Short mmCIF file of C-alpha atoms in Angstrom, two decimals:
data_model
loop_
_atom_site.label_atom_id
_atom_site.label_comp_id
_atom_site.label_asym_id
_atom_site.label_seq_id
_atom_site.Cartn_x
_atom_site.Cartn_y
_atom_site.Cartn_z
CA MET A 946 -0.21 -0.09 -0.09
CA GLN A 947 1.01 3.91 -1.30
CA THR A 948 1.69 5.30 1.83
CA THR A 949 3.81 8.40 1.84
CA GLU A 950 1.99 10.97 0.87
CA PRO A 951 2.13 12.24 -2.56
CA ALA A 952 2.62 16.29 -4.01
CA ASP A 953 -0.89 16.30 -4.57
CA ALA A 954 -1.79 14.53 -1.09
CA VAL A 955 -4.28 17.05 0.33
CA LEU A 956 -5.01 18.66 -3.26
CA VAL A 957 -7.39 15.14 -4.04
CA GLN A 958 -8.85 12.46 -2.55
CA THR A 959 -7.61 9.44 -0.58
CA ARG A 960 -8.83 6.89 -3.90
CA GLU A 961 -6.98 8.89 -5.78
CA TRP A 962 -2.81 8.29 -4.99
CA GLN A 963 -3.23 5.44 -2.15
CA TRP A 964 -3.15 1.55 -3.89
CA ASN A 965 -0.09 -1.15 -3.71
CA ARG A 966 2.36 -0.04 -6.23
CA TYR A 967 2.72 -3.83 -7.34
CA LEU A 968 4.89 -2.42 -9.96
CA LYS A 969 7.53 0.30 -7.65
CA ALA A 970 7.84 -3.36 -5.75
CA ALA A 971 8.88 -4.88 -8.53
CA LEU A 972 11.35 -3.07 -9.99
CA HIS A 973 12.90 -2.56 -5.93
CA LEU A 974 12.61 0.99 -6.27
CA PRO A 975 13.08 2.88 -3.46
CA ASP A 976 10.70 4.54 -1.07
CA TRP A 977 11.28 8.12 -1.86
CA LEU A 978 10.50 7.29 -6.03
CA ASP A 979 7.30 6.64 -6.62
CA LEU A 980 5.72 5.20 -9.79
CA GLY A 981 1.65 3.77 -10.44
CA LEU A 982 0.27 3.04 -13.22
CA GLU A 983 -4.37 2.40 -13.31
CA HIS A 984 -5.79 2.09 -16.59
CA ARG A 985 -10.07 2.07 -17.14
CA THR A 986 -12.46 0.50 -19.82
CA ARG A 987 -16.42 1.66 -19.88
CA PHE A 988 -18.32 -0.13 -22.84
CA GLU A 989 -21.60 2.37 -23.18
CA THR A 990 -24.79 2.75 -25.16
CA TYR A 991 -27.83 4.08 -25.54
CA ASP A 992 -30.91 4.63 -27.62
CA HIS A 993 -33.24 7.74 -28.66
CA PRO A 994 -30.45 10.50 -29.27
CA TRP A 995 -31.93 14.04 -27.67
CA ARG A 996 -29.63 16.23 -28.56
CA ARG A 997 -29.92 19.20 -31.35
CA SER A 998 -26.94 17.84 -32.67
CA GLN A 999 -27.25 14.18 -33.22
CA PRO A 1000 -29.14 12.30 -35.79
CA ALA A 1001 -32.38 10.73 -35.66
CA GLY A 1002 -32.31 7.17 -33.89
CA GLN A 1003 -29.36 6.78 -34.20
CA THR A 1004 -27.64 4.47 -30.72
CA ASP A 1005 -24.71 5.94 -29.52
CA SER A 1006 -22.40 3.19 -28.60
CA GLN A 1007 -18.50 3.43 -27.40
CA ILE A 1008 -15.87 2.08 -25.52
CA GLN A 1009 -13.93 4.69 -23.95
CA GLN A 1010 -10.54 3.71 -22.56
CA ARG A 1011 -8.41 6.19 -19.27
CA SER A 1012 -4.81 5.40 -18.91
CA ARG A 1013 -2.56 7.36 -16.35
CA VAL A 1014 1.22 7.22 -14.75
CA ARG A 1015 2.73 9.05 -11.72
CA LEU A 1016 5.82 9.47 -11.39
CA GLY A 1017 6.72 11.41 -8.41
CA LEU A 1018 9.94 12.62 -5.56
CA ASN A 1019 8.89 12.25 -2.23
CA GLY A 1020 10.75 14.04 -0.05
CA SER A 1021 10.22 15.14 3.68
CA HIS A 1022 9.15 18.57 2.85
CA VAL A 1023 9.83 19.13 -0.91
CA LYS A 1024 7.90 17.00 -3.29
CA PHE A 1025 7.72 16.59 -7.02
CA LEU A 1026 4.67 15.12 -9.52
CA PHE A 1027 4.56 14.17 -12.80
CA GLU A 1028 1.01 12.54 -14.01
CA GLY A 1029 -0.01 11.95 -17.30
CA GLN A 1030 -2.80 11.06 -19.05
CA ASP A 1031 -4.13 9.32 -21.80
CA SER A 1032 -7.70 9.24 -23.15
CA ARG A 1033 -9.82 7.23 -25.81
CA VAL A 1034 -13.18 6.43 -27.51
CA TYR A 1035 -13.61 3.29 -30.03
CA LEU A 1036 -16.72 2.37 -31.69
CA ASP A 1037 -17.55 5.74 -32.16
CA GLY A 1038 -18.66 6.91 -35.58
CA ALA A 1039 -19.08 10.25 -36.88
CA GLU A 1040 -22.17 10.60 -35.53
CA SER A 1041 -21.35 9.75 -31.69
CA TYR A 1042 -21.11 11.63 -29.34
CA VAL A 1043 -17.91 12.83 -29.06
CA THR A 1044 -16.50 15.89 -26.73
CA THR A 1045 -13.12 16.52 -24.78
CA ALA A 1046 -15.52 15.64 -22.26
CA ILE A 1047 -14.17 12.05 -23.45
CA ARG A 1048 -11.40 12.40 -25.70
CA ASP A 1049 -8.04 13.70 -24.80
CA GLU A 1050 -4.89 11.74 -25.77
CA MET A 1051 -1.77 11.73 -24.46
CA ASP A 1052 -1.32 14.85 -22.54
CA VAL A 1053 -0.03 16.13 -19.08
CA LEU A 1054 -2.68 15.98 -16.30
CA GLN A 1055 -0.45 16.50 -13.34
CA ILE A 1056 3.35 18.30 -12.75
CA MET A 1057 3.90 20.12 -10.28
CA ALA A 1058 6.69 20.56 -7.03
CA SER A 1059 5.00 20.78 -3.42
CA PHE A 1060 6.41 22.15 -0.58
CA THR A 1061 4.92 21.37 3.01
CA PHE A 1062 5.94 22.49 6.88
CA ASN A 1063 4.31 20.84 9.95
CA ASN A 1064 4.19 22.25 13.10
CA VAL A 1065 3.92 25.68 11.57
CA LEU A 1066 4.88 28.33 14.50
CA GLU A 1067 5.28 25.36 17.60
CA ALA A 1068 1.46 25.44 16.96
CA GLY A 1069 0.34 21.91 15.42
CA LEU A 1070 -0.52 23.40 12.60
CA ARG A 1071 0.87 22.32 8.18
CA THR A 1072 1.38 24.50 5.65
CA ASP A 1073 1.06 23.41 1.64
CA LEU A 1074 1.92 24.90 -1.33
CA HIS A 1075 1.61 23.90 -5.01
CA VAL A 1076 2.87 25.35 -7.99
CA GLY A 1077 2.47 23.59 -12.07
CA ARG A 1078 -0.80 22.22 -13.39
CA LEU A 1079 -3.15 20.35 -11.02
CA THR A 1080 -5.94 18.94 -10.21
CA MET A 1081 -8.01 19.51 -7.25
CA ASP A 1082 -10.75 18.30 -5.45
CA PHE A 1083 -12.82 20.97 -2.99
CA GLY A 1084 -16.17 19.44 -0.54
CA ARG A 1085 -18.49 17.18 -2.64
CA GLY A 1086 -17.22 18.07 -5.57
CA ARG A 1087 -20.45 20.13 -7.11
CA LEU A 1088 -18.55 23.28 -8.56
CA ILE A 1089 -14.52 21.67 -8.63
CA ILE A 1090 -13.47 18.09 -8.73
CA ARG A 1091 -10.59 16.14 -10.08
CA ASN A 1092 -13.48 13.87 -12.39
CA ASP A 1093 -13.96 10.21 -11.57
CA TYR A 1094 -16.71 8.22 -14.04
CA ARG A 1095 -16.07 11.35 -16.71
CA ASN A 1096 -13.25 9.88 -19.64
CA THR A 1097 -10.46 13.17 -18.68
CA SER A 1098 -10.55 15.33 -15.72
CA ASN A 1099 -9.74 18.77 -15.34
CA ALA A 1100 -7.24 20.57 -14.37
CA PHE A 1101 -5.30 23.96 -13.59
CA ASP A 1102 -2.16 25.42 -13.91
CA GLY A 1103 -1.35 28.00 -11.32
CA VAL A 1104 -0.80 28.12 -7.69
CA HIS A 1105 -2.36 26.32 -4.75
CA TRP A 1106 -1.75 26.83 -0.40
CA GLN A 1107 -3.42 25.53 2.27
CA LEU A 1108 -3.62 25.72 5.71
CA GLY A 1109 -5.11 24.03 8.74
CA ARG A 1110 -4.94 21.88 11.94
CA ASP A 1111 -4.95 18.00 11.10
CA LYS A 1112 -9.07 17.49 10.62
CA GLN A 1113 -10.57 19.51 12.57
CA TRP A 1114 -9.72 22.68 10.09
CA ARG A 1115 -8.16 23.94 7.12
CA VAL A 1116 -8.40 26.84 5.06
CA ARG A 1117 -7.56 26.88 1.13
CA LEU A 1118 -6.52 29.48 -1.99
CA PHE A 1119 -5.57 29.40 -4.84
CA LEU A 1120 -5.63 31.51 -7.89
CA VAL A 1121 -4.96 29.60 -11.21
CA GLU A 1122 -5.58 29.33 -15.22
CA PRO A 1123 -8.02 26.23 -16.44
CA VAL A 1124 -6.34 24.41 -18.35
CA LEU A 1125 -8.55 24.03 -22.51
CA ARG A 1126 -8.52 20.16 -23.12
CA ASP A 1127 -7.50 19.31 -27.13
CA GLU A 1128 -9.11 15.79 -28.33
CA VAL A 1129 -5.70 15.55 -29.99
CA ARG A 1130 -3.37 18.47 -29.72
CA PRO A 1131 -1.71 19.60 -26.32
CA ASP A 1132 -3.72 20.67 -23.55
CA LYS A 1133 -2.77 25.05 -22.94
CA GLN A 1134 -3.82 27.66 -20.79
CA SER A 1135 -5.88 31.17 -21.45
CA LYS A 1136 -4.69 33.86 -19.78
CA ARG A 1137 -7.99 35.20 -21.03
CA SER A 1138 -9.44 32.66 -18.53
CA VAL A 1139 -8.47 32.96 -14.87
CA PHE A 1140 -10.11 31.68 -11.85
CA TRP A 1141 -9.85 32.06 -7.89
CA GLY A 1142 -11.35 31.25 -4.77
CA GLY A 1143 -10.82 30.49 -1.10
CA TYR A 1144 -12.07 27.68 0.92
CA VAL A 1145 -13.20 27.51 4.37
CA GLU A 1146 -12.94 23.87 6.25
CA THR A 1147 -14.24 22.97 10.16
CA ALA A 1148 -14.99 19.97 12.39
CA HIS A 1149 -15.81 22.26 15.41
CA ILE A 1150 -19.45 21.40 15.58
CA PRO A 1151 -20.85 18.94 16.92
CA ARG A 1152 -22.02 16.25 14.38
CA VAL A 1153 -21.88 18.88 11.78
CA ARG A 1154 -18.86 19.94 8.97
CA LEU A 1155 -19.33 22.74 8.30
CA ASN A 1156 -17.88 23.81 4.69
CA ALA A 1157 -17.67 27.39 3.37
CA TYR A 1158 -16.80 29.19 0.25
CA TYR A 1159 -15.76 31.68 -2.50
CA PHE A 1160 -15.17 31.27 -5.99
CA GLY A 1161 -14.11 34.61 -8.40
CA LEU A 1162 -14.18 33.96 -12.51
CA ASN A 1163 -13.15 35.48 -15.53
CA ASP A 1164 -13.61 33.45 -18.37
CA LYS A 1165 -12.80 36.39 -21.74
CA ARG A 1166 -11.74 33.69 -24.51
CA SER A 1167 -14.79 34.02 -26.57
CA PRO A 1168 -14.74 36.49 -29.35
CA ASP A 1169 -17.94 36.86 -28.56
CA ALA A 1170 -18.36 39.38 -25.78
CA GLY A 1171 -21.54 38.29 -24.75
CA ARG A 1172 -20.31 34.60 -23.66
CA HIS A 1173 -18.17 35.91 -21.39
CA ARG A 1174 -17.93 35.33 -18.06
CA THR A 1175 -17.12 37.33 -14.61
CA TYR A 1176 -19.21 35.52 -12.20
CA SER A 1177 -18.67 35.31 -7.64
CA THR A 1178 -19.61 32.04 -6.41
CA PHE A 1179 -20.43 32.09 -2.57
CA GLY A 1180 -21.26 28.82 -0.96
CA THR A 1181 -21.75 27.51 2.01
CA ARG A 1182 -22.24 23.28 3.06
CA LEU A 1183 -23.29 21.58 6.44
CA TYR A 1184 -23.65 17.84 6.48
CA ASP A 1185 -23.41 14.67 9.06
CA ASP A 1186 -21.18 11.88 8.03
CA PRO A 1187 -23.44 8.37 7.86
CA LYS A 1188 -23.85 5.90 10.89
CA PRO A 1189 -25.99 2.91 11.55
CA GLY A 1190 -28.91 4.34 13.34
CA ARG A 1191 -29.30 7.86 12.82
CA ILE A 1192 -30.77 10.32 10.64
CA ASP A 1193 -27.98 12.32 8.28
CA CYS A 1194 -27.99 15.33 6.12
CA GLU A 1195 -26.11 17.31 3.50
CA ILE A 1196 -26.95 21.11 2.70
CA GLU A 1197 -25.44 23.06 0.26
CA SER A 1198 -26.19 26.28 -1.00
CA VAL A 1199 -24.81 29.02 -3.54
CA VAL A 1200 -24.75 31.85 -5.21
CA GLN A 1201 -23.84 33.37 -8.20
CA THR A 1202 -23.44 37.41 -9.19
CA GLY A 1203 -21.75 38.79 -11.80
CA LYS A 1204 -21.55 39.96 -15.59
CA ARG A 1205 -22.93 37.31 -18.21
CA GLY A 1206 -21.22 39.16 -21.44
CA HIS A 1207 -22.77 42.67 -20.64
CA ILE A 1208 -25.32 42.07 -18.39
CA ASP A 1209 -26.33 41.04 -15.39
CA HIS A 1210 -26.15 37.80 -13.84
CA PHE A 1211 -27.68 36.50 -10.56
CA ALA A 1212 -27.78 33.08 -10.06
CA HIS A 1213 -28.30 30.26 -7.16
CA PHE A 1214 -28.53 26.52 -6.85
CA GLN A 1215 -29.81 24.77 -3.75
CA HIS A 1216 -28.99 20.99 -2.85
CA ILE A 1217 -30.47 18.38 0.49
CA ASP A 1218 -29.47 15.23 0.79
CA VAL A 1219 -30.96 13.28 3.76
CA GLY A 1220 -30.93 10.03 5.21
CA TYR A 1221 -30.83 6.87 7.05
CA THR A 1222 -28.70 4.25 7.58
CA LEU A 1223 -30.08 0.77 9.49
CA ASP A 1224 -28.34 -1.34 11.79
CA LEU A 1225 -28.76 -4.38 9.92
CA PRO A 1226 -26.75 -6.52 8.14
CA TRP A 1227 -25.93 -5.58 4.39
CA SER A 1228 -25.96 -1.83 6.24
CA PRO A 1229 -28.75 -0.55 4.20
CA ARG A 1230 -29.86 3.41 3.59
CA PHE A 1231 -32.58 5.44 3.06
CA LEU A 1232 -32.33 8.52 1.12
CA ILE A 1233 -34.31 11.25 0.28
CA HIS A 1234 -32.84 14.57 -2.15
CA TYR A 1235 -34.09 17.86 -4.26
CA ASP A 1236 -32.01 19.69 -6.27
CA TYR A 1237 -32.71 23.65 -8.21
CA ALA A 1238 -30.41 25.34 -9.94
CA SER A 1239 -32.04 27.99 -11.83
CA GLY A 1240 -32.90 28.77 -15.47
CA ASP A 1241 -32.81 32.22 -17.05
CA ARG A 1242 -36.46 32.77 -17.19
CA ASN A 1243 -36.18 35.36 -20.75
CA ALA A 1244 -32.97 35.26 -23.29
CA ASN A 1245 -33.77 38.90 -24.55
CA ASP A 1246 -34.26 40.51 -20.98
CA SER A 1247 -31.34 42.25 -19.31
CA GLN A 1248 -30.76 40.09 -16.36
CA HIS A 1249 -29.06 36.22 -17.12
CA SER A 1250 -30.12 33.97 -14.43
CA ALA A 1251 -28.67 30.62 -15.70
CA PHE A 1252 -26.47 28.69 -12.84
CA ASP A 1253 -22.65 27.87 -14.14
CA THR A 1254 -21.95 24.71 -12.34
CA LEU A 1255 -18.63 26.42 -13.45
CA PHE A 1256 -15.58 22.77 -12.75
CA GLY A 1257 -17.75 20.54 -10.78
CA ALA A 1258 -19.24 16.82 -11.77
CA ARG A 1259 -22.85 15.22 -12.25
CA ARG A 1260 -22.25 12.00 -11.86
CA PHE A 1261 -22.52 11.13 -7.96
CA ASP A 1262 -25.99 13.29 -7.77
CA TYR A 1263 -27.78 12.88 -11.30
CA MET A 1264 -26.69 10.07 -13.32
CA PRO A 1265 -23.78 8.74 -15.36
CA THR A 1266 -22.36 10.74 -17.43
CA GLY A 1267 -19.51 9.54 -19.98
CA ASN A 1268 -21.72 9.53 -23.97
CA PHE A 1269 -25.11 10.38 -21.32
CA GLY A 1270 -25.59 12.65 -18.99
CA PRO A 1271 -28.37 14.46 -20.15
CA PHE A 1272 -29.17 16.47 -16.56
CA PHE A 1273 -26.63 19.47 -15.89
CA ARG A 1274 -26.73 22.10 -12.70
CA SER A 1275 -28.73 24.82 -14.66
CA ASN A 1276 -32.50 25.59 -15.11
CA PHE A 1277 -34.17 22.16 -13.43
CA SER A 1278 -35.15 21.34 -10.35
CA SER A 1279 -35.43 17.83 -8.80
CA PRO A 1280 -36.29 15.67 -6.04
CA GLY A 1281 -35.42 12.08 -5.80
CA TRP A 1282 -34.71 9.10 -3.48
CA ARG A 1283 -32.06 6.30 -3.43
CA VAL A 1284 -31.49 3.18 -1.72
CA ILE A 1285 -27.71 2.09 -1.03
CA ALA A 1286 -26.36 -1.81 0.39
CA VAL A 1287 -23.43 -3.06 0.96
CA PRO A 1288 -24.02 -7.02 0.49
CA CYS A 1289 -20.39 -8.08 1.23
CA LEU A 1290 -17.36 -6.45 2.08
CA GLY A 1291 -16.42 -4.14 -1.43
CA CYS A 1292 -19.74 -4.37 -2.69
CA GLU A 1293 -22.39 -1.81 -3.14
CA VAL A 1294 -25.85 -1.97 -5.17
CA GLN A 1295 -27.68 1.42 -4.92
CA LEU A 1296 -30.83 2.04 -6.63
CA LYS A 1297 -31.75 5.42 -7.77
CA HIS A 1298 -35.20 7.00 -8.66
CA ARG A 1299 -35.21 11.32 -9.93
CA VAL A 1300 -37.95 13.20 -11.88
CA TRP A 1301 -37.01 15.82 -13.45
CA TYR A 1302 -38.78 19.66 -14.37
CA LEU A 1303 -37.37 22.67 -16.42
CA ALA A 1304 -36.64 25.49 -13.20
CA THR A 1305 -38.54 28.00 -16.02
CA SER A 1306 -39.27 26.70 -18.86
CA ARG A 1307 -38.44 29.11 -21.29
CA GLY A 1308 -34.41 28.58 -20.36
CA ALA A 1309 -32.79 25.74 -21.78
CA PHE A 1310 -32.43 22.92 -21.47
CA GLY A 1311 -28.74 22.14 -20.16
CA ARG A 1312 -26.23 22.37 -22.82
CA ASN A 1313 -28.34 20.12 -24.55
CA GLY A 1314 -28.73 22.81 -27.93
CA LEU A 1315 -33.47 22.16 -27.29
CA HIS A 1316 -34.79 25.76 -25.70
CA ASP A 1317 -38.64 27.23 -26.68
CA LEU A 1318 -37.78 30.23 -25.94
CA THR A 1319 -41.95 30.34 -25.49
CA GLY A 1320 -42.55 27.64 -23.08
CA GLY A 1321 -44.68 26.12 -24.52
CA SER A 1322 -43.46 23.10 -24.00
CA GLY A 1323 -43.43 23.21 -20.30
CA ASN A 1324 -41.09 21.65 -17.76
CA PHE A 1325 -41.81 18.29 -17.83
CA LEU A 1326 -39.02 16.27 -18.29
CA GLY A 1327 -38.83 12.96 -16.95
CA HIS A 1328 -37.96 10.45 -14.69
CA ASP A 1329 -35.75 8.00 -14.83
CA LEU A 1330 -34.89 4.88 -12.58
CA GLU A 1331 -31.15 3.29 -12.19
CA LEU A 1332 -29.59 0.43 -10.91
CA ARG A 1333 -26.17 0.25 -10.21
CA ALA A 1334 -23.33 -2.33 -8.97
CA GLN A 1335 -19.97 -2.23 -7.70
CA TRP A 1336 -17.22 -3.97 -6.69
CA ARG A 1337 -13.82 -3.03 -5.15
CA THR A 1338 -12.34 -6.32 -4.63
CA ASN A 1339 -8.82 -4.01 -3.01
CA GLU A 1340 -7.83 -0.60 -3.81
CA ASN A 1341 -5.54 -2.17 -7.20
CA LEU A 1342 -8.91 -3.49 -8.74
CA GLU A 1343 -12.71 -2.85 -9.08
CA PHE A 1344 -15.37 -3.50 -11.62
CA GLU A 1345 -19.23 -1.37 -11.71
CA LEU A 1346 -22.28 -1.74 -13.67
CA GLY A 1347 -25.54 -0.21 -14.17
CA TYR A 1348 -28.33 0.66 -16.62
CA THR A 1349 -30.77 3.71 -16.39
CA HIS A 1350 -33.85 4.02 -18.40
CA TRP A 1351 -35.24 7.92 -18.90
CA PHE A 1352 -38.58 8.26 -18.24
CA LYS A 1353 -38.91 11.26 -20.98
CA GLY A 1354 -41.93 13.76 -20.00
CA SER A 1355 -43.70 15.78 -22.27
CA TYR A 1356 -41.51 18.43 -23.13
CA PHE A 1357 -39.77 16.37 -25.30
CA ASP A 1358 -43.49 16.35 -27.39
CA ARG A 1359 -44.31 19.49 -27.25
CA LEU A 1360 -41.07 21.17 -29.13
CA PRO A 1361 -41.13 23.02 -32.14
CA ASP A 1362 -39.56 21.60 -34.51
CA SER A 1363 -37.29 25.18 -35.12
CA ALA A 1364 -36.05 23.21 -31.57
CA GLY A 1365 -33.71 20.64 -33.62
CA LEU A 1366 -34.83 17.28 -31.46
CA PRO A 1367 -33.99 14.10 -33.70
CA PRO A 1368 -36.79 12.10 -34.85
CA GLY A 1369 -37.22 9.42 -31.86
CA GLY A 1370 -36.06 11.59 -29.62
CA ASN A 1371 -38.78 12.34 -27.55
CA ARG A 1372 -38.63 8.23 -26.89
CA ASP A 1373 -37.97 6.28 -24.28
CA SER A 1374 -33.41 6.54 -24.00
CA ASP A 1375 -32.08 3.12 -22.25
CA TYR A 1376 -28.25 3.18 -21.20
CA PHE A 1377 -26.08 0.55 -19.98
CA TYR A 1378 -22.13 0.40 -19.31
CA ILE A 1379 -20.16 -1.74 -17.89
CA GLN A 1380 -16.59 -0.86 -16.83
CA THR A 1381 -13.71 -2.79 -15.12
CA LYS A 1382 -10.40 -0.73 -13.33
CA PHE A 1383 -7.00 -2.08 -12.25
CA ARG A 1384 -3.91 -0.52 -11.12
CA LEU A 1385 -0.23 -1.64 -11.01
#
């Protein structure tokens, strides 16, 4: 098991770097030198496409592969890390849905130096400074995350600093330029896109953990000034870790202000989970969810209201993404429930159901290209049922499969021809995937 902290240990979740280094052991490498390999292959398919850009009746089947290599030099105070990532797709055709969220061949995911000092000012504090290209996880990952299910990952060029005391509290600050992915050419950053922020975590409140944060974005990459984003995002998150025999919850509330082009921007997002874990075999856990993300009520007025999820992920809250993932954290209202069970060590089974509505019927349906400016199509997007099973044999090998049926709502039956819904796009969609991941 890899126990020596790498350069990105406090930036991402532990599962992203902690596994048995069989390759390192086979090569008899010294403790200060880290070498790790990871590969994931996933087959996924869905039918009855709904995106504006897709052809009628096409079943989109793909094999997505993601390979990573980590090479690190770990000193007591100074560490270096290189992480390469190769994201490819097979079986895709000219009419398949492929973006830089799926394909990004042979690129640098992370290359950084970190500087760590313990017992700062003899007060038991730890501080870390990271410089270079890095990935980051903040909170649950709804606004900033190192992507897991997605075939590619967000990365940033810049500086990150943290100060904290054990698991009691910490403060994080960063100033970065988001890395712009390219399917085949080297990824790069743009000085016309800058991202910064601060994040505070504390466990001082009994039974509850509190996060509070601010993120700023100034994105002027587009030649169309109307698409420029200058946003300030403020949020809080309260949560309680689930334990058998008691109720737990998570509440996250986010407000976003600024400018979209030359008009004012004001949007918000709300999330709540309430769960209960039974003290029984299989540890069955029951949850109810509700999410709301504001949408733009009128594309021609002086206020923009569609929430921007920045660099967050959706899979853990909503449904699988990959080449599917119709729901984005913008312009929707969605209640739902979930049941989770652990039938054996390393196994987990989930059954989830959510109902989907547009928050405003005149707003766009996520990033799918569908938009009824009149609102005449209504707001009922349907509901989905998802079954998912995971088996993690150990930190080095895991298997996962899942099935989702999306019962499409009346919105798709009522869309005008000008909206560009593919013929048959109003029919229910079935999505299936199976994947395996191994690490050396």
